[in-house]
Amino acid sequence: MSCYEHSTKTMEPRTPGVIPLELKNGARVKSNDVPPQGVYRPSYNILTPNMRSPEYVQMSTAAALTLGIMQGKMHRCECTRCLNLLLTYPEGCRANCAYCGLARHREAERDYADRNFIRVDWPAVPLEQTIDIVAKDGEKSPFHRMCISMITHPRSDEDTVTVLKKWTDRIDPKAIPVSILSNPTTMTREDVKRLHGLGADIFTVALDAATPEIFDRTRGKGVQSPHSWSKYWEILMDARDIFGPQKFGAHIIVGMGETERDVLSLVQKLVDLGGHSHMFCFFPEKGSLMDHLPATPRDQWRRVQLARYLIDYRGVRFENMRFDEAGRVVDYGIPESELQTIVGEGVAFRTSGCPGKFADDVSACDRPYGDSPPSNIASYPFQPNGNDLRTIRNQLKLKRGQSN
Ligand code: SF4
């Protein structure tokens, strides 16, 4: 499927079903009220314990492996450099974003702590146990960054503050800086100030959709979800004022019906404001309202990845790029030889996100296989090798000495 066919019309989410009253708001977990005992691994065969932040947080499978609380290996990845801590409640996230595995419409089918999110399971772990391990590792910690991921829940603002305080009481935020993946819908400017005052380093807003129409369709009124584009921008601008240049950013999912031109003009806008964009390739998450839709074609994704990298880190401007009638990049606005060098360096195709300790343009948050299967990698969670670069060049339809 070409990117022209992968258009707004074809990327229509399903309508959420009606949830029986007795299954709403985590009722099943709350009525069973099974006390949690240590680490909980998502399982559909036992009753889900009644776990709640700030005592409990969830973390990605990659983070649990790196922390040593789960055993196993991930394809071509030794460890992750970012410890993502996701707030957890039996009621789960009260929003209904169409592409998200955590969305509210799943409450009939699966308890919150058992839901897949960005293609992986998220074990639930006592916060104290997590902090103990990282504090004990001290300077040897593999983590370059910690990220608190808020969800839409009435307790989320307060519990984010508690998790941040408990962390910074034991771990120097200069040694392992903290990012906040915010939930603007429940937040005020004061909340943003409070998190900054408590030592958070970077503040990000998961805009996810590249245009207001796609936002509304996938995470606003279109799917009975409470978010609004204007509120997200309000908090993003608060973060810009309070956290300052290079310390705020926005997440964007590529391939939900926008054109390449749409998404890259947003990337330029964020750079002009002093921030960064963190990109995700749309993948039909199992159980989500968009699980019947196609993943973003690789040619489209690679062009956007490359162009975004040029705008974010190489001073190239959106206005100097050229697009065809379907909004696809046909000229990246730099000489052919330079483009070839940057493609060959491979960094443009790695996972994007908040920086770690290696380089400004290398994300600590590598989210292994969060937006693709290992057999057809979208965001590389490691430095692409020669074979990977051959694949990337083919996907870009870029031979050596030929820019498009
Ligand atoms: S607010 Fe975040 S966690 Fe909640 S449904 Fe939307 S994308 Fe998922």
Tab-separated table of N, CA, C and O in Angstrom, residues 23 27 56 67 89 122 150 168 189 191 211 268 314 404:
chain	number	residue	atom	x	y	z
A	23	LEU	N	-18.651	-4.133	34.722
A	23	LEU	CA	-17.239	-4.265	34.330
A	23	LEU	C	-16.541	-2.911	34.239
A	23	LEU	O	-15.364	-2.819	33.917
A	27	ALA	N	-14.120	-2.661	38.116
A	27	ALA	CA	-14.980	-3.294	39.124
A	27	ALA	C	-14.552	-4.731	39.417
A	27	ALA	O	-14.575	-5.170	40.571
A	56	TYR	N	2.513	0.911	43.476
A	56	TYR	CA	2.873	0.079	42.315
A	56	TYR	C	3.033	0.933	41.070
A	56	TYR	O	2.340	1.942	40.907
A	67	LEU	N	16.348	-4.419	34.564
A	67	LEU	CA	16.372	-4.301	36.026
A	67	LEU	C	16.657	-5.648	36.691
A	67	LEU	O	17.012	-5.698	37.867
A	89	TYR	N	-3.636	1.714	37.977
A	89	TYR	CA	-4.815	1.699	38.858
A	89	TYR	C	-5.758	0.625	38.333
A	89	TYR	O	-5.789	0.398	37.119
A	122	TRP	N	3.466	-5.194	30.253
A	122	TRP	CA	4.038	-4.262	31.237
A	122	TRP	C	3.862	-4.842	32.631
A	122	TRP	O	2.809	-4.644	33.258
A	150	MET	N	2.358	9.319	32.757
A	150	MET	CA	1.061	9.574	33.380
A	150	MET	C	-0.030	8.951	32.514
A	150	MET	O	0.178	8.727	31.328
A	168	THR	N	13.631	10.941	43.674
A	168	THR	CA	14.720	11.914	43.873
A	168	THR	C	15.234	11.915	45.323
A	168	THR	O	16.333	12.376	45.585
A	189	ARG	N	-1.037	24.671	34.650
A	189	ARG	CA	0.316	25.245	34.597
A	189	ARG	C	1.044	25.034	35.935
A	189	ARG	O	2.238	24.790	35.976
A	191	ASP	N	0.775	22.507	37.939
A	191	ASP	CA	1.292	21.128	37.994
A	191	ASP	C	2.626	21.042	37.252
A	191	ASP	O	3.546	20.355	37.689
A	211	THR	N	-2.392	16.353	13.287
A	211	THR	CA	-3.301	17.456	12.938
A	211	THR	C	-4.475	17.472	13.927
A	211	THR	O	-4.812	16.429	14.511
A	268	GLN	N	8.892	21.024	12.338
A	268	GLN	CA	9.569	22.323	12.220
A	268	GLN	C	9.030	23.313	13.244
A	268	GLN	O	9.791	24.065	13.868
A	314	ARG	N	20.103	18.666	12.254
A	314	ARG	CA	21.075	19.097	11.248
A	314	ARG	C	20.741	20.466	10.656
A	314	ARG	O	21.270	20.845	9.624
A	404	ASN	N	16.479	10.300	-4.522
A	404	ASN	CA	15.081	9.907	-4.354
A	404	ASN	C	14.604	9.111	-5.570
A	404	ASN	O	15.328	8.920	-6.504
